[in-house]
XYZ file of C-alpha atoms in Angstrom:
365
model
C 4.534 90.808 90.678
C 7.858 92.559 90.028
C 10.504 90.556 88.274
C 12.935 88.876 90.632
C 16.489 90.215 90.443
C 19.827 88.781 91.463
C 20.945 91.294 94.064
C 24.431 91.742 95.492
C 26.314 88.622 96.650
C 26.814 88.418 100.399
C 29.918 87.058 102.119
C 28.173 85.794 105.248
C 28.807 82.130 106.039
C 25.350 81.777 107.534
C 22.379 80.496 105.533
C 20.203 83.545 104.840
C 16.483 82.822 104.952
C 13.493 84.782 103.726
C 10.256 83.842 105.541
C 7.063 84.322 103.516
C 3.822 83.846 105.473
C 0.742 85.965 105.963
C 0.579 85.191 109.706
C 2.638 87.524 111.890
C 2.687 84.879 114.640
C 4.082 82.233 112.279
C 6.682 84.666 110.913
C 7.835 85.518 114.422
C 7.888 81.875 115.582
C 9.790 80.692 112.512
C 12.278 83.528 112.880
C 12.923 82.612 116.523
C 13.355 78.932 115.643
C 15.727 79.604 112.751
C 17.767 82.183 114.636
C 18.351 79.636 117.407
C 20.661 77.799 115.001
C 24.122 79.409 114.737
C 24.360 78.479 111.050
C 21.142 80.276 110.029
C 20.055 83.903 109.943
C 16.708 85.384 108.950
C 17.417 87.865 106.192
C 13.862 89.224 106.147
C 10.188 88.313 106.455
C 7.312 89.040 104.070
C 3.568 88.824 104.545
C 2.826 88.002 100.890
C 4.594 87.091 97.620
C 4.579 90.662 96.271
C 6.538 91.923 99.266
C 8.805 88.875 99.005
C 9.542 89.535 95.324
C 10.392 93.154 96.077
C 12.743 92.041 98.849
C 14.440 89.474 96.584
C 15.020 92.131 93.919
C 17.390 93.851 96.380
C 18.938 90.842 98.111
C 18.717 87.173 97.162
C 18.291 84.746 100.069
C 19.885 81.319 100.212
C 16.559 79.680 101.154
C 12.905 80.742 101.224
C 10.295 79.297 103.576
C 6.939 79.649 101.857
C 3.332 79.363 102.990
C 0.776 78.004 100.517
C -2.406 79.901 101.377
C -1.837 83.662 101.305
C -3.746 86.758 100.182
C -3.185 88.435 96.782
C -1.148 85.488 95.461
C -0.999 81.889 96.653
C 2.295 80.167 97.341
C 2.043 77.751 94.403
C 1.700 80.588 91.879
C 4.605 82.463 93.458
C 6.750 79.320 93.416
C 5.998 78.753 89.731
C 7.006 82.327 88.846
C 10.084 82.202 91.062
C 11.408 78.979 89.532
C 10.856 80.286 86.005
C 12.709 83.561 86.674
C 15.374 82.849 89.276
C 15.367 79.462 91.059
C 15.990 79.655 94.802
C 15.674 76.692 97.193
C 12.181 76.765 98.691
C 10.946 74.989 101.808
C 7.156 74.764 101.957
C 5.811 75.569 105.415
C 2.325 74.096 105.516
C -0.448 73.437 107.991
C -0.804 69.780 108.917
C -4.098 68.976 107.200
C -5.283 66.268 104.847
C -7.003 68.916 102.763
C -3.805 70.840 102.069
C -1.588 67.820 101.430
C -2.320 67.357 97.710
C -1.726 71.048 96.999
C 1.465 71.035 99.011
C 2.768 68.003 97.133
C 2.189 69.925 93.904
C 4.755 72.412 95.185
C 7.365 69.648 95.153
C 6.594 69.066 91.482
C 7.165 72.777 90.853
C 10.600 72.730 92.441
C 10.251 73.044 96.221
C 12.841 70.855 97.939
C 11.305 70.220 101.378
C 8.020 70.260 103.300
C 7.847 71.269 106.952
C 4.919 71.544 109.303
C 4.032 74.943 110.696
C 5.141 75.074 114.352
C 2.393 74.926 116.958
C 2.828 76.873 120.161
C 2.335 75.638 123.685
C 3.836 72.126 123.638
C 7.498 72.109 124.640
C 8.375 68.723 123.089
C 6.593 69.578 119.833
C 8.391 72.910 119.574
C 11.775 71.266 120.171
C 11.127 68.633 117.493
C 9.861 71.393 115.191
C 13.085 73.316 115.739
C 15.186 70.300 114.743
C 13.091 69.523 111.670
C 12.757 73.128 110.466
C 16.448 73.972 110.861
C 17.481 70.715 109.198
C 15.088 71.351 106.299
C 16.604 74.791 105.703
C 20.135 73.359 105.820
C 19.167 70.606 103.397
C 17.606 73.145 101.037
C 20.761 75.257 101.074
C 22.769 72.192 100.058
C 20.340 71.348 97.284
C 20.963 74.790 95.762
C 24.705 74.498 95.559
C 24.701 70.752 94.821
C 27.530 70.083 97.252
C 27.846 69.234 100.895
C 28.344 72.304 103.057
C 30.321 72.319 106.258
C 28.068 70.974 108.964
C 28.181 71.668 112.653
C 26.738 69.189 115.134
C 24.319 70.979 117.400
C 22.287 68.231 119.083
C 23.130 64.662 119.930
C 21.259 62.165 117.775
C 19.502 59.025 118.906
C 20.247 55.824 117.047
C 17.894 53.005 116.118
C 18.560 51.556 119.607
C 15.870 53.949 120.833
C 13.203 52.073 118.858
C 14.539 48.588 118.124
C 17.271 46.731 119.989
C 20.297 45.315 118.253
C 20.299 41.575 117.663
C 23.313 39.301 117.951
C 21.678 36.581 115.834
C 21.600 36.363 112.057
C 18.298 37.024 110.335
C 15.980 34.171 109.421
C 16.879 33.515 105.787
C 15.163 30.284 104.772
C 12.705 31.763 102.314
C 12.843 32.598 98.625
C 10.829 35.826 98.826
C 12.915 38.908 98.059
C 12.099 42.354 99.400
C 13.500 45.852 98.904
C 13.840 48.513 101.590
C 14.445 52.103 100.483
C 15.362 55.272 102.362
C 15.249 58.836 101.016
C 15.015 62.438 102.173
C 15.634 65.766 100.384
C 14.862 65.294 96.687
C 13.424 61.873 97.395
C 9.858 62.515 96.299
C 10.901 63.018 92.688
C 13.608 60.325 92.839
C 11.121 57.786 94.188
C 8.677 58.671 91.420
C 11.346 57.930 88.805
C 12.323 54.678 90.503
C 8.852 53.315 91.204
C 7.550 54.234 87.742
C 10.311 52.031 86.304
C 9.360 48.926 88.287
C 7.301 46.162 86.625
C 3.964 44.863 87.884
C 5.604 41.897 89.597
C 8.387 43.903 91.259
C 9.666 42.703 94.646
C 7.704 43.797 97.703
C 9.052 47.178 98.800
C 9.077 49.189 102.036
C 10.003 52.883 101.865
C 10.913 55.577 104.359
C 10.729 59.086 102.880
C 11.245 61.890 105.392
C 7.954 63.773 105.237
C 5.340 65.067 107.713
C 2.240 63.010 108.498
C -0.773 63.311 106.154
C 1.567 64.249 103.319
C 2.805 60.662 103.067
C -0.759 59.485 102.391
C -1.172 62.025 99.582
C 2.276 61.151 98.230
C 1.395 57.442 98.170
C -1.904 58.138 96.379
C -0.082 60.220 93.779
C 2.431 57.455 93.102
C -0.265 54.804 93.031
C -1.975 56.708 90.228
C 1.084 56.797 87.961
C 2.992 53.569 88.719
C 2.362 50.045 87.475
C 2.879 48.674 90.967
C 0.436 49.616 93.723
C 1.617 52.140 96.309
C 0.004 52.890 99.666
C 0.757 54.525 102.970
C 1.594 51.684 105.323
C -0.757 50.646 108.094
C 0.147 48.449 111.029
C 0.403 44.751 110.049
C 0.219 45.446 106.298
C 1.706 42.508 104.398
C 4.595 43.085 102.019
C 3.559 41.507 98.738
C 5.026 41.408 95.250
C 3.966 44.351 93.105
C 3.292 46.695 96.030
C 5.256 49.413 97.819
C 4.434 50.557 101.346
C 5.442 54.077 102.410
C 6.011 54.763 106.108
C 3.416 57.179 107.507
C 4.822 60.545 108.530
C 5.624 60.952 112.222
C 5.773 57.161 112.768
C 8.584 54.657 112.511
C 8.106 51.618 110.270
C 9.718 48.264 111.063
C 9.898 45.163 108.903
C 8.714 42.024 110.699
C 8.241 38.394 109.729
C 5.899 35.570 110.654
C 6.826 32.325 108.913
C 7.179 33.154 105.230
C 5.106 36.335 105.559
C 6.769 39.745 105.770
C 4.732 42.557 107.285
C 5.291 46.011 108.757
C 4.864 47.357 112.246
C 4.006 51.039 112.601
C 5.415 52.367 115.830
C 5.685 55.601 117.783
C 8.940 56.612 119.360
C 11.530 59.386 119.586
C 13.305 60.995 116.669
C 16.041 58.662 115.433
C 18.891 60.320 113.533
C 16.719 63.434 113.881
C 13.833 61.831 111.982
C 10.550 60.019 112.498
C 10.188 57.872 110.426
C 13.854 56.898 110.377
C 15.597 54.973 107.622
C 17.914 53.385 110.189
C 14.951 51.855 112.012
C 13.583 50.271 108.824
C 17.013 49.045 107.697
C 17.919 47.500 111.066
C 14.636 45.609 111.236
C 15.153 44.392 107.657
C 18.655 43.188 108.510
C 17.208 41.203 111.398
C 14.190 39.648 109.686
C 15.127 39.456 106.005
C 18.915 39.164 105.857
C 20.206 37.949 102.507
C 16.691 38.062 101.033
C 16.727 41.859 101.257
C 17.996 44.621 98.967
C 18.750 47.902 100.752
C 18.664 51.166 98.793
C 19.809 54.567 100.067
C 18.818 57.598 98.015
C 19.180 61.378 97.935
C 19.026 63.262 101.230
C 20.946 65.295 103.783
C 22.512 63.782 106.869
C 23.387 60.222 107.803
C 20.047 58.538 108.492
C 20.305 55.058 107.003
C 24.108 54.762 107.073
C 24.246 52.616 110.219
C 21.295 50.552 109.076
C 22.917 50.037 105.674
C 26.021 48.674 107.384
C 23.833 46.249 109.345
C 22.126 45.146 106.131
C 25.496 44.464 104.509
C 26.630 42.544 107.603
C 23.461 40.447 107.306
C 24.395 39.603 103.677
C 21.785 41.884 102.096
C 22.580 43.481 98.742
C 23.135 47.226 99.192
C 22.746 49.993 96.601
C 23.334 53.756 96.770
C 22.263 56.503 94.397
C 25.202 58.239 92.721
C 26.213 61.822 93.439
C 25.343 63.163 90.001
C 21.675 62.164 90.189
C 21.202 63.145 93.863
C 19.706 66.467 94.901
C 21.788 66.111 98.083
C 24.440 63.387 98.271
C 24.607 63.307 102.079
C 22.852 60.047 102.970
C 24.367 57.910 100.179
C 27.784 59.446 100.847
C 27.659 58.558 104.542
C 26.718 54.944 103.747
C 29.496 54.689 101.156
C 32.041 56.094 103.644
C 31.129 53.306 106.064
C 31.849 50.675 103.413
C 28.196 49.631 103.562
C 27.412 49.884 99.826
C 27.930 47.173 97.202
C 26.962 49.255 94.160
C 26.606 52.970 93.393
C 24.242 53.583 90.482
C 22.515 56.446 88.703
C 18.843 57.014 89.454
C 17.761 55.901 85.978
C 19.569 52.566 86.464
C 18.358 51.872 89.976
C 15.194 49.908 89.166
C 17.157 47.529 86.921
C 19.826 47.088 89.605
C 17.215 46.273 92.252
C 15.713 43.625 89.966
C 19.160 42.137 89.245
C 19.947 42.029 92.953
C 16.699 40.145 93.483
C 17.740 37.559 90.891
C 15.521 38.910 88.105
């Protein structure tokens, strides 16, 4: 593979994307989806990593979308070489299979910033949701590269948590001593959650997590964390109980709500529309936690682009929950914490390495 060069800087305000995939149909579909967004342009396409490297030697893209399984060189090997020579934000574009999920998650360890599902043709609603998710992933990746928030332009209206769970005028039931933590994360969250969960003790408070990620990949992500953390970690299933020393991760493509029966907290896994452009949505989890846990809850908003979780964080604070945001320096993208802070919904802003200790303090530990 030729060595990657730096190229000539471009003055275009658009996010320039290089699509790397061995399927001509996928390249064409991705190009059409990305070009539908006025803030994105497709700089070039490549059918394998060797062609991609040659293209990059002449012009460096802002973001690369990368397939995993390709001829001549697989995507993981290319990613490893790319990050060693000249890091560029990479969005992994993967088939939605259980078999590929562990390999795809390895790409996140090697420096990829997002995972998206390859678009499937023929279903109008699926293609529209794919367009939203793919364009947002590319925008998030471009922000992760520069480590600052870029100017954003609203293109579609966004549903709020009202689409999945109605707002309540009553205060949450609070007569219990059990403490729980609810956490929301997006771009950069897989690594941030690893750092946080690895720092928690065996008897850590019960935890519910929304990480923006496609289905199947959340199961592999949970298994990976379960193997390295002292607490147990699993992909949530409907009616799973929240217990001390365990974290439940919302399954991709499903919303997760916190519910309560007596002194028992459990989760409901629910279908529904995209909320704040995501499914699962942090806002949905946070609103349900505000309703059913109130002052017994600690809300945590972590790295990610956009504002998912900001409204829910404000509802948690209104319900007397403790609220924590990750600081800008330790975020890959400061968007989600920043939006919550702007709303006055955050009690404490802490560095990633201090977050586990702050959660325990907020739970009275």
